[in-house]
Coordinates of C-alpha atoms and ligand atoms in Angstrom, one line a residue:
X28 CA 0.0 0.0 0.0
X29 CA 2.7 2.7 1.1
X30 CA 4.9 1.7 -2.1
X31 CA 1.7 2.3 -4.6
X32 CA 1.9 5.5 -6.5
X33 CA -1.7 6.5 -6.1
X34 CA -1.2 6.3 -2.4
X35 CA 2.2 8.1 -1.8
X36 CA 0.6 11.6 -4.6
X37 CA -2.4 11.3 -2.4
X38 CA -0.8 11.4 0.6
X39 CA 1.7 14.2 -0.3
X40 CA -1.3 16.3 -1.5
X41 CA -3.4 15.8 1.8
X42 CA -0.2 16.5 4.2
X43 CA -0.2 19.8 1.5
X44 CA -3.8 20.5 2.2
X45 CA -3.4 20.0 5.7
X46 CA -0.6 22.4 6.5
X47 CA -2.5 24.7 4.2
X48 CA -5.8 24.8 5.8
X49 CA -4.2 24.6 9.4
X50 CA -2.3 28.0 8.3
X51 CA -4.8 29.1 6.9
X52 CA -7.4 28.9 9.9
X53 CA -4.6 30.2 12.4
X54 CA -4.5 33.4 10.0
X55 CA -8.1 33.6 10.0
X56 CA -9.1 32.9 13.4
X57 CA -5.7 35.8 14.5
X58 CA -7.2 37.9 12.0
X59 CA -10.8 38.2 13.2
X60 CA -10.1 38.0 17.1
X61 CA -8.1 41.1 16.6
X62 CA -10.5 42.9 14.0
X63 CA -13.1 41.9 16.6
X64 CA -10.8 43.5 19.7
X65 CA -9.9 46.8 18.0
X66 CA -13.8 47.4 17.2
X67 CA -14.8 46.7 20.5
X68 CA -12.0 48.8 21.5
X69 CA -12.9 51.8 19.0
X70 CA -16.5 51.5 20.8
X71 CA -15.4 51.9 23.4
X72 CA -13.3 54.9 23.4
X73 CA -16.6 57.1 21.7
X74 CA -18.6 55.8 24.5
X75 CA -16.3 57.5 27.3
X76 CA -15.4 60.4 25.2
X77 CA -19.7 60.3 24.8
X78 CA -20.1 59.6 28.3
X79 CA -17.9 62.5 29.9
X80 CA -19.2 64.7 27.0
X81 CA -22.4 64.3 29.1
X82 CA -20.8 64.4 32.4
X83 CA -20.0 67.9 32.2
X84 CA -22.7 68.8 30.6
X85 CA -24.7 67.6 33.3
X86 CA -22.3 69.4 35.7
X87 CA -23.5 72.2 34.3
X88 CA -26.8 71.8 34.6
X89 CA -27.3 70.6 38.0
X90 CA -24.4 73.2 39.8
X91 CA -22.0 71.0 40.2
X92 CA -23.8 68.3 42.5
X93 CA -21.7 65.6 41.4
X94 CA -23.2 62.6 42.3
X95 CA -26.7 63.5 40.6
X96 CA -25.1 64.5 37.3
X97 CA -22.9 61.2 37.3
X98 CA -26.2 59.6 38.0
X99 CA -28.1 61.1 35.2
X100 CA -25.3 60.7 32.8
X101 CA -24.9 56.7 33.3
X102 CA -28.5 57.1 32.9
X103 CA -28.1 58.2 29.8
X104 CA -26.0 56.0 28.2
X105 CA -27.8 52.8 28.2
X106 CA -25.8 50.9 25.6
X107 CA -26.3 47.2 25.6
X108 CA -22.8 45.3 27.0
X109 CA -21.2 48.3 27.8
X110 CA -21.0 49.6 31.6
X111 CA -20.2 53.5 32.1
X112 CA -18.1 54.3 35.6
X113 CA -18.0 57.3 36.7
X114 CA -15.4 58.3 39.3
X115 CA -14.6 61.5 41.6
X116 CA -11.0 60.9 42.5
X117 CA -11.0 57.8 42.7
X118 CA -14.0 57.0 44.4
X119 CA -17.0 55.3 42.4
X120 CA -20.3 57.5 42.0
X121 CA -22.2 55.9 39.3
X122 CA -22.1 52.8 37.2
X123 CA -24.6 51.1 34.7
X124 CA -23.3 47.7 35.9
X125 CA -25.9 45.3 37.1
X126 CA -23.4 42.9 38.3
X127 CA -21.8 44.4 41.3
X128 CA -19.2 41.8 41.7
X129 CA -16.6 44.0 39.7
X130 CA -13.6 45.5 41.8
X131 CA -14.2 49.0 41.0
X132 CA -11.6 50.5 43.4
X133 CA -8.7 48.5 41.8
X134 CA -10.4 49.2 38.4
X135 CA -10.1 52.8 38.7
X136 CA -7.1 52.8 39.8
X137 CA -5.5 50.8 37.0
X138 CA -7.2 52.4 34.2
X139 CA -5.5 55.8 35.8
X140 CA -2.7 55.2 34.8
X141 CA -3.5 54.7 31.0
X142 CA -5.8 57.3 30.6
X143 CA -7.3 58.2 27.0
X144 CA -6.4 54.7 25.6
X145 CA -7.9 51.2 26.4
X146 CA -6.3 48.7 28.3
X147 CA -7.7 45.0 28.7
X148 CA -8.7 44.0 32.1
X149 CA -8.4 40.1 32.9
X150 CA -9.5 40.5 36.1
X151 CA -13.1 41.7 34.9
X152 CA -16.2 38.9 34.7
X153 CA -15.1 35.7 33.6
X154 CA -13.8 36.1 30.4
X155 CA -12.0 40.0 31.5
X156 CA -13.0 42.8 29.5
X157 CA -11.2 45.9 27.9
X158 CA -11.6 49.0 29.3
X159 CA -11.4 53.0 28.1
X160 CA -10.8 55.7 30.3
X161 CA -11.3 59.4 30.3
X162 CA -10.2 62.1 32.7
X163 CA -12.0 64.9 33.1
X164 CA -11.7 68.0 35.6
X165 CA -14.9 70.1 36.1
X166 CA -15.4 72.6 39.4
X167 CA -12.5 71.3 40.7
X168 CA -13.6 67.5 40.7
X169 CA -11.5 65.1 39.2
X170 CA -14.1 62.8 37.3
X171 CA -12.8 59.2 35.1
X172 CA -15.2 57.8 33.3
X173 CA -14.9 54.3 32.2
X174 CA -16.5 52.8 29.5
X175 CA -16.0 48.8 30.2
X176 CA -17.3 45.8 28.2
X177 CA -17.0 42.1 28.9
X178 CA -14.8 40.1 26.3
X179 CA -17.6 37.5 26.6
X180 CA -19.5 37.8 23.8
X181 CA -16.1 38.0 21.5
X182 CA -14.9 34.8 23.4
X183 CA -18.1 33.1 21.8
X184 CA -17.9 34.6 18.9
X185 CA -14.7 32.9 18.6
X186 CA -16.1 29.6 20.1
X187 CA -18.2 29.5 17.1
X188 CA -15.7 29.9 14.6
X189 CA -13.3 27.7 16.3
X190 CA -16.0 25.0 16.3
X191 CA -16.6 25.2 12.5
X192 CA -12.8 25.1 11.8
X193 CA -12.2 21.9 14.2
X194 CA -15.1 20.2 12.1
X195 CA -14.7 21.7 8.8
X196 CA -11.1 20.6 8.8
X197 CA -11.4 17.1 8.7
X198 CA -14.4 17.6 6.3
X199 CA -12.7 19.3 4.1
X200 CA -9.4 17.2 4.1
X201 CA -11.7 13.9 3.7
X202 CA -13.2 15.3 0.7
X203 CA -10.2 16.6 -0.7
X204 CA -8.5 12.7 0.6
X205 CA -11.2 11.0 -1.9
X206 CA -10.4 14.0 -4.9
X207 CA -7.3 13.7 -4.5
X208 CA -7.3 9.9 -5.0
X209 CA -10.0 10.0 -7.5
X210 CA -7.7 12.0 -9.8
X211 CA -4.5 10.3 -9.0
X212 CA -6.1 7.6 -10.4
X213 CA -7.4 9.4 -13.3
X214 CA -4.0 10.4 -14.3
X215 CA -2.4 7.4 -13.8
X216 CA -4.8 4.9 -15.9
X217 CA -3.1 5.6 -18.9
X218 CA -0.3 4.0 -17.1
X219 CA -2.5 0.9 -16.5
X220 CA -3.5 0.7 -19.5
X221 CA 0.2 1.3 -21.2
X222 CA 0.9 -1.7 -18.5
X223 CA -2.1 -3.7 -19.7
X224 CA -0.6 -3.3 -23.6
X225 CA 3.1 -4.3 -23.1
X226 CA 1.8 -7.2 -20.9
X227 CA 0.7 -8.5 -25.0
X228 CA 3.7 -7.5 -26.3
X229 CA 6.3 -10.6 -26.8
X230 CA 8.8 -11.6 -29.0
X231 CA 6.0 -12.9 -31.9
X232 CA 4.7 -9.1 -32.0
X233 CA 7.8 -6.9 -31.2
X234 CA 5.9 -4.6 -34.2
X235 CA 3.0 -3.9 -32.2
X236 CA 3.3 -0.3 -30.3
X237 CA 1.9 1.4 -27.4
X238 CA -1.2 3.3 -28.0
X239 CA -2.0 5.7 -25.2
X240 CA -4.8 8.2 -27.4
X241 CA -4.8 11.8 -25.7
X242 CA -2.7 11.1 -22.6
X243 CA -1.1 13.7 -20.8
X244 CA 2.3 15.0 -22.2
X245 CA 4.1 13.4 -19.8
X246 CA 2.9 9.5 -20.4
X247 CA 2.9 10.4 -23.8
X248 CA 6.8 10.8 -24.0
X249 CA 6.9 7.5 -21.7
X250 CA 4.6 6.1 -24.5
X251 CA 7.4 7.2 -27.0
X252 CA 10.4 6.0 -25.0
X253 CA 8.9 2.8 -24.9
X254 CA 7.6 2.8 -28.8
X255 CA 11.8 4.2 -29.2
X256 CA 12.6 0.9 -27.4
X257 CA 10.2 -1.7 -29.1
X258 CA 11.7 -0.8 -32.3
X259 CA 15.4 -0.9 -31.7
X260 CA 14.5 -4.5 -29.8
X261 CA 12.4 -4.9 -32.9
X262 CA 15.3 -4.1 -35.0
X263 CA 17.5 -6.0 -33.1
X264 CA 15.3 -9.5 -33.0
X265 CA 15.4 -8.9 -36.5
X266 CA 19.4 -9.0 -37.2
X267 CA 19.4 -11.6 -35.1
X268 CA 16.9 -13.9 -36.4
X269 CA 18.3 -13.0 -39.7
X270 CA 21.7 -14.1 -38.2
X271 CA 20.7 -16.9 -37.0
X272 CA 19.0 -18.1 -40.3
X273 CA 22.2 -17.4 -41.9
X274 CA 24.1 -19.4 -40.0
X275 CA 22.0 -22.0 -40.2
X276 CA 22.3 -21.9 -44.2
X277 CA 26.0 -21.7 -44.3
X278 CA 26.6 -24.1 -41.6
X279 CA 24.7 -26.9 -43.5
X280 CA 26.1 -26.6 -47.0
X281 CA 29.3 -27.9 -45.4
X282 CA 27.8 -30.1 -43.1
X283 CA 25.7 -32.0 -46.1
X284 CA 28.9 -32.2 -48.3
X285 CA 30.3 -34.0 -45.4
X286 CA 27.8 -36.1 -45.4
X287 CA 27.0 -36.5 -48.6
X288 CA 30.7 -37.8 -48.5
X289 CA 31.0 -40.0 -46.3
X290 CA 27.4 -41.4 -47.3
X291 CA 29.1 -42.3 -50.7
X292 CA 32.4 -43.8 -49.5
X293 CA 30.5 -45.7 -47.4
X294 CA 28.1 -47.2 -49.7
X295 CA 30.1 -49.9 -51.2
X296 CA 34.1 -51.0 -50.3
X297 CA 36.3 -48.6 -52.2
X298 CA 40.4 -48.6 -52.4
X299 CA 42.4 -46.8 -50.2
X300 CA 42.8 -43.9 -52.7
X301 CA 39.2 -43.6 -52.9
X302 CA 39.1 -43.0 -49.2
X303 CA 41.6 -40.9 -49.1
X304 CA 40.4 -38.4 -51.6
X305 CA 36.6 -38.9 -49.4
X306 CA 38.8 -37.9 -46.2
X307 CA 40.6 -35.2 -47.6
X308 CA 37.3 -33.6 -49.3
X309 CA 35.7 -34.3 -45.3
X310 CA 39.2 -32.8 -44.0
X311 CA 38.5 -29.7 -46.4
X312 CA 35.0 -28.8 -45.4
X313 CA 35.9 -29.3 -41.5
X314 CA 38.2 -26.6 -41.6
X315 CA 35.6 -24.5 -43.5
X316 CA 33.1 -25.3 -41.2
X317 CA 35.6 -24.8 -37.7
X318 CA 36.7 -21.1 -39.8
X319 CA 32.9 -20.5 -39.3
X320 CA 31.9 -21.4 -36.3
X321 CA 34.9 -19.3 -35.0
X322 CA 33.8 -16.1 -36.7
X323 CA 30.1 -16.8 -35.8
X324 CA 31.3 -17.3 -32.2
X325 CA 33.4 -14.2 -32.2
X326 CA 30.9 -11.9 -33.5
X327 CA 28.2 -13.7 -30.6
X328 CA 30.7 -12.9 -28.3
X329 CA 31.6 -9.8 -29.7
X330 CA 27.7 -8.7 -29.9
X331 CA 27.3 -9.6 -26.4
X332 CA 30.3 -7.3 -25.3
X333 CA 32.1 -10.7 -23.8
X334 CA 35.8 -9.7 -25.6
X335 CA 37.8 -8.4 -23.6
X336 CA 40.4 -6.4 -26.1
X337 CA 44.1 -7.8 -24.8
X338 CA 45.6 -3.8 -25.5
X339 CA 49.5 -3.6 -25.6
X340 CA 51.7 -1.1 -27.5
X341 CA 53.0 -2.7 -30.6
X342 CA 54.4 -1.3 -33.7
X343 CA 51.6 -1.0 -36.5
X344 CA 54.2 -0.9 -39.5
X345 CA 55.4 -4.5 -38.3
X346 CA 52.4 -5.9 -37.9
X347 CA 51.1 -4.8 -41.3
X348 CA 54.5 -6.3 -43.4
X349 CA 54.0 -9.6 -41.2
X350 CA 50.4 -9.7 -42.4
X351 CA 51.4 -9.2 -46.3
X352 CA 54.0 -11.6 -45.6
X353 CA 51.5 -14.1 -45.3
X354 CA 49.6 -14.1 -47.5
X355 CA 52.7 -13.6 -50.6
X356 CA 52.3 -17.3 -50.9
X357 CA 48.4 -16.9 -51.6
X358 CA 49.1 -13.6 -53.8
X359 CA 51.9 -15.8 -55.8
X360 CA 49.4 -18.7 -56.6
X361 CA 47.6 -16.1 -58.2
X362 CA 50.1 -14.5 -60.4
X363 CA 48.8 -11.0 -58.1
X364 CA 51.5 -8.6 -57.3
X365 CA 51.6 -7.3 -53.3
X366 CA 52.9 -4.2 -52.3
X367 CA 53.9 -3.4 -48.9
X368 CA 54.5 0.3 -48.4
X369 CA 54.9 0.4 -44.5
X370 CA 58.9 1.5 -43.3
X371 CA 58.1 3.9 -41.3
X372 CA 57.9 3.3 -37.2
X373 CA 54.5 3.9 -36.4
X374 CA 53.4 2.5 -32.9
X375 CA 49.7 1.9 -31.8
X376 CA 48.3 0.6 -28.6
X377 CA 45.3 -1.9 -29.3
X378 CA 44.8 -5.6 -29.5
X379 CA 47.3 -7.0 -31.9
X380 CA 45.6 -9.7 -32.8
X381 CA 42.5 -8.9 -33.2
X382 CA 44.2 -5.8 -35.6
X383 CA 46.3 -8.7 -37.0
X384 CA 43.0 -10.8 -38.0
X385 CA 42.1 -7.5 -39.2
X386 CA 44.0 -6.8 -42.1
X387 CA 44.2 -10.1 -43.1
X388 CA 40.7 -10.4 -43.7
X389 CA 41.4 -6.7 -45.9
X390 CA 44.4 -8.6 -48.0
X391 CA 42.9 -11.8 -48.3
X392 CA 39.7 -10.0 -50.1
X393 CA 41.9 -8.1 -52.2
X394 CA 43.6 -10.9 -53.3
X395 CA 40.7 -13.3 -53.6
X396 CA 38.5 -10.7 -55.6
X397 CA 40.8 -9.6 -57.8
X398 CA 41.9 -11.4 -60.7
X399 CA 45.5 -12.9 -62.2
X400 CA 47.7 -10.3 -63.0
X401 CA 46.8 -7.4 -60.9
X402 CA 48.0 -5.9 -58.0
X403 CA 47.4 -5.6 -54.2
X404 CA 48.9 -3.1 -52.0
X405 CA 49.2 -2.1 -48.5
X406 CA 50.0 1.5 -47.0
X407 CA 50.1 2.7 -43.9
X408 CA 49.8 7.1 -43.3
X409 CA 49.9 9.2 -40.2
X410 CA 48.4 12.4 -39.7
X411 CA 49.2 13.9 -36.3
X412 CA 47.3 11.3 -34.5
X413 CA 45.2 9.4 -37.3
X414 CA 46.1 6.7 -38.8
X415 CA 45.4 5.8 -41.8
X416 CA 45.9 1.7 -43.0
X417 CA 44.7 1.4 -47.0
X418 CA 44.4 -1.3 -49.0
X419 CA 44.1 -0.9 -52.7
X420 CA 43.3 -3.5 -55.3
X421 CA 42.9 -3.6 -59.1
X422 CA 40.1 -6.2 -58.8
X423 CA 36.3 -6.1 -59.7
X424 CA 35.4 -4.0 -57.0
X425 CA 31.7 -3.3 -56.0
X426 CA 28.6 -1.3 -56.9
X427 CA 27.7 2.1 -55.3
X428 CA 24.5 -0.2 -54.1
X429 CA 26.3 -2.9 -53.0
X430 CA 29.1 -0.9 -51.3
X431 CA 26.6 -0.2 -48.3
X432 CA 26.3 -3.4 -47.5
X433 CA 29.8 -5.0 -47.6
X434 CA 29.8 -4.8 -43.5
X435 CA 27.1 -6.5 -43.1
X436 CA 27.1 -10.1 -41.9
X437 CA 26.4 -12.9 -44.6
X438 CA 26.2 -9.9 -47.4
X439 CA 28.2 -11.1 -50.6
X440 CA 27.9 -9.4 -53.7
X441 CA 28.1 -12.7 -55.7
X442 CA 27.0 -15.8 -53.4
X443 CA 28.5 -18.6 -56.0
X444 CA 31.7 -16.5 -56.7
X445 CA 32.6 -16.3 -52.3
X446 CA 31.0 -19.4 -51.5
X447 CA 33.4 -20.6 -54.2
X448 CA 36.4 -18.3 -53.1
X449 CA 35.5 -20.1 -49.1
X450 CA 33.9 -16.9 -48.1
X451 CA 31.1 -16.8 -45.6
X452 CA 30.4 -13.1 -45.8
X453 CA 31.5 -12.6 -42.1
X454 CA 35.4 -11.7 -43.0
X455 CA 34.0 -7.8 -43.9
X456 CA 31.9 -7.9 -40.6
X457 CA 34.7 -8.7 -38.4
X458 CA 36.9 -6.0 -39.9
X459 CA 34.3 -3.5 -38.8
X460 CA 34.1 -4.6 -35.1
X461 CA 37.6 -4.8 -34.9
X462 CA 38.0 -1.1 -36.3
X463 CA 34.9 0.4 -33.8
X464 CA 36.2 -1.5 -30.9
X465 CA 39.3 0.3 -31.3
X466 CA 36.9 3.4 -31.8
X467 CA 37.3 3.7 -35.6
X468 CA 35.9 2.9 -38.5
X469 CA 36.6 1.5 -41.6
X470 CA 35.3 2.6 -44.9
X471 CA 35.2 1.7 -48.8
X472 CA 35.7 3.1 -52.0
X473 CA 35.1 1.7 -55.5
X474 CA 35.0 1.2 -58.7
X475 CA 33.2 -1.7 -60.4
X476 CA 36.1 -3.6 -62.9
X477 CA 39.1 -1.0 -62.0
X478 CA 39.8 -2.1 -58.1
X479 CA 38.4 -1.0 -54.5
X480 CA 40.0 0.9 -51.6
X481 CA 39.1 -0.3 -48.1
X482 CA 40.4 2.6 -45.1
X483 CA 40.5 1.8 -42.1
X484 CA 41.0 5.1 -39.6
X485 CA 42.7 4.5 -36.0
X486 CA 44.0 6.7 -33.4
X487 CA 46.8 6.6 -31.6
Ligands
ADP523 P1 33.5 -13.0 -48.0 O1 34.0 -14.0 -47.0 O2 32.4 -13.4 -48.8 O3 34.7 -12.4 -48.7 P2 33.5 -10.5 -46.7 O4 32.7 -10.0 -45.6 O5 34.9 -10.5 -46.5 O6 32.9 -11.9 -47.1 O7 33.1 -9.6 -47.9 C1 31.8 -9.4 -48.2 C2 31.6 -9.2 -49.7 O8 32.2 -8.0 -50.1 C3 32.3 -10.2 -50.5 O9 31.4 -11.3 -50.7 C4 32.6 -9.6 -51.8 O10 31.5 -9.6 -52.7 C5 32.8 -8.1 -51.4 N1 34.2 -7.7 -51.3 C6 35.0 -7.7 -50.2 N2 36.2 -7.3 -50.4 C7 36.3 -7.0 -51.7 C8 37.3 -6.6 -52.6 N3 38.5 -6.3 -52.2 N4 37.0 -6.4 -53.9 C9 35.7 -6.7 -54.4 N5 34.7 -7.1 -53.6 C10 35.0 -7.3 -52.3

């Protein structure tokens, strides 16, 4: 439950929601119990200003008999929740409080101080109260009025509120608990369904893609990664079924000329000549058939990133006269002159045999495909630090159309003429493994009946 997606967005956006809304209702509920305070508070400074406006007016009026006009100006000022005081130094002489329980003495005396403002008084009823004063000297009295009201009904005011935020809280995080979920799982069935689809996809139907409609942008370039990766897995069942069907075909010409062989020899007695020539034919083939099975087996290995290139330093001018030296013999047999232009010292650090099996496979094409009389050669340039090993022909060389494919496994331009020649179509392949593992690249230029150039680029 806690690792599932829905779950984890869900809970995220309610822990959100919740510090949100808690903030939110702090703010509020600070907010309005001070709005509340200061209005109460602005009250009740025009009621004392009021109040002692009266006072002296009353003063007036009944000649200075201070205790009747402080009576008849609390009279006056009936306002509901708010108590008028009036005080002659200190002493109370009038108040429109019902509830005598109040300490008026200490009242007065602590509003003295902070006459003209409003003060809160805790001590007042059972919520306290705030209080304004106002001094005011008439006939040589010394009056403070004192216009007091309860904090009571703000208290329940804010009981009120306090109550609706306790149960709208959880109210309104439940409901936003079940959106939130609800639309988590909205936005994620795409991803069910994108699930539901590559469940069907297997090896049988690597064509089929991922159809997600309108989804989001977001699944939809998940949708398109995974389309990306279907093909290239597409792509790359396809080599390799190709590959292997290849294989198969060149693996049982051999294989049925062995048998074919030894099925005849071994039809009726023959003389030891007879068998001899039958071995030698079987003898033949075998080596054809172990030559394959090692270049199928290096490019398996080679495809699953299994070699491990043995790198030394070595000196590539060597390597490439030891290489032509090899294959003189095969070059003489075919009345084909090879030319080895490599003196210069020119070291390289790779695997030398793999570079070795290389160039090989380069001179024993050139040799192979080009006819009696011409002429093979092998060069080796250096620019700063490129190399640059060529090897030239005057043989039939290949198409423009077919040129593309040379590299690729099995391809051969004229089946009867390599299969003939005892090539499998790998020997081109390997070359170009060889050059990329050594990160470079090999490339060919050609010109049907005049000869081909094949380049391979290193670096030092
Ligand atoms: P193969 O074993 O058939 O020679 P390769 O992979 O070495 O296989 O070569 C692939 C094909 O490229 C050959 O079948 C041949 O048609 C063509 N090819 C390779 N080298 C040369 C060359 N020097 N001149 C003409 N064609 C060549």
């Amino acid at each position: 439950m806690i690792r599932s997606l829905r779950f984890r967005l869900t809970a995220w956006y309610l822990g959100f929601c919740a510090l949100l809304l808690v903030l939110f209702s702090v703010f509020l509920y600070g907010v309005l119990s001070r709005a509340l305070e200061s209005r109460l508070d602005q009250t009740l400074t025009s009621d004392a200003v009021t109040a002692a406006g009266l006072l002296e007016d009353e003063m007036g009026e009944m000649n200075g008999d201070a205790p009747r006009a402080a009576a008849e100006a609390v009279s006056e000022m009936q306002i509901r929740g708010v108590v008028i005081a009036v005080f002659d130094s200190g002493k109370l002489l009038a108040s429109s409080a019902t509830d005598e329980s109040a300490d008026w003495t200490s009242l007065a005396a602590g509003t003295a101080a902070a006459t003209d403002s409003v003060r809160a008084v805790p001590e007042y009823g059972r919520y306290g109260a705030r209080a304004a004063a106002r001094r005011l000297r008439v006939r040589s009295h010394e009056f403070l009025v004192l216009a007091v009201a309860s904090l009571g009904p703000i208290v329940s005011d804010l009981r009120v509120l306090r109550g609706v935020l306790y149960l709208a809280l959880p109210l309104v995080l439940a409901l936003a608990g079940i959106g939130g979920f609800w639309l988590t799982r909205r936005a994620l069935m795409p991803l069910n369904y994108m699930a539901a689809q590559a469940r069907t996809i297997t090896s049988s139907n690597l064509h089929d893609r991922l159809n997600i409609g309108d989804a989001a942008e977001e699944l939809n370039v998940l949708a398109v990664s995974f389309n990306e990766l279907l093909s290239r897995l597409d792509q790359s069942f396809e080599t390799m079924r190709r590959f292997v069907a290849d294989a198969s075909h060149e693996l049982r010409t051999p294989l049925s000329i062995i048998r074919g062989e030894a099925d005849v020899a071994l039809s009726r007695d023959r003389s030891p000549a007879e068998y001899q020539e039958a071995l030698a034919l079987i003898q033949d083939e075998t080596r054809r058939l172990t030559r394959l099975v090692d270049d199928l087996l290096n490019l398996a290995r080679a495809d699953a990133g299994h070699v491990r290139l043995q790198v030394q330093d070595f000196y590539l001018n060597d390597l490439l006269s030891d290489c032509c030296r090899s294959v003189q013999a095969l070059a003489l047999a075919r009345t084909i002159t090879l030319e080895c232009s490599c003196s210069e010292d020119v070291t390289f650090r790779g695997d030398e045999e793999l570079v070795r099996r290389m160039v090989i496979n380069l001179l024993d094409n050139a040799i192979r495909y080009t006819p009696a009389g011409g002429r093979v050669s092998a060069s080796l340039e250096t620019q700063r630090s490129e190399l640059r090993l060529r090897i030239s022909d005057t043989g039939l060389g290949i198409a423009p159309e077919a040129a593309t494919h040379v590299f690729e496994r099995f391809y051969r331009v004229d089946k009867a003429r390599s299969r003939q020649e005892g090539g499998f179509g790998l020997g081109l392949a390997i070359v170009k493994w060889v050059a990329e593992s050594h990160h470079g690249a090999v490339e060919v230029t050609s010109q049907p009946g005049a000869g081909s150039t094949f380049t391979v680029v290193l670096h030092r």
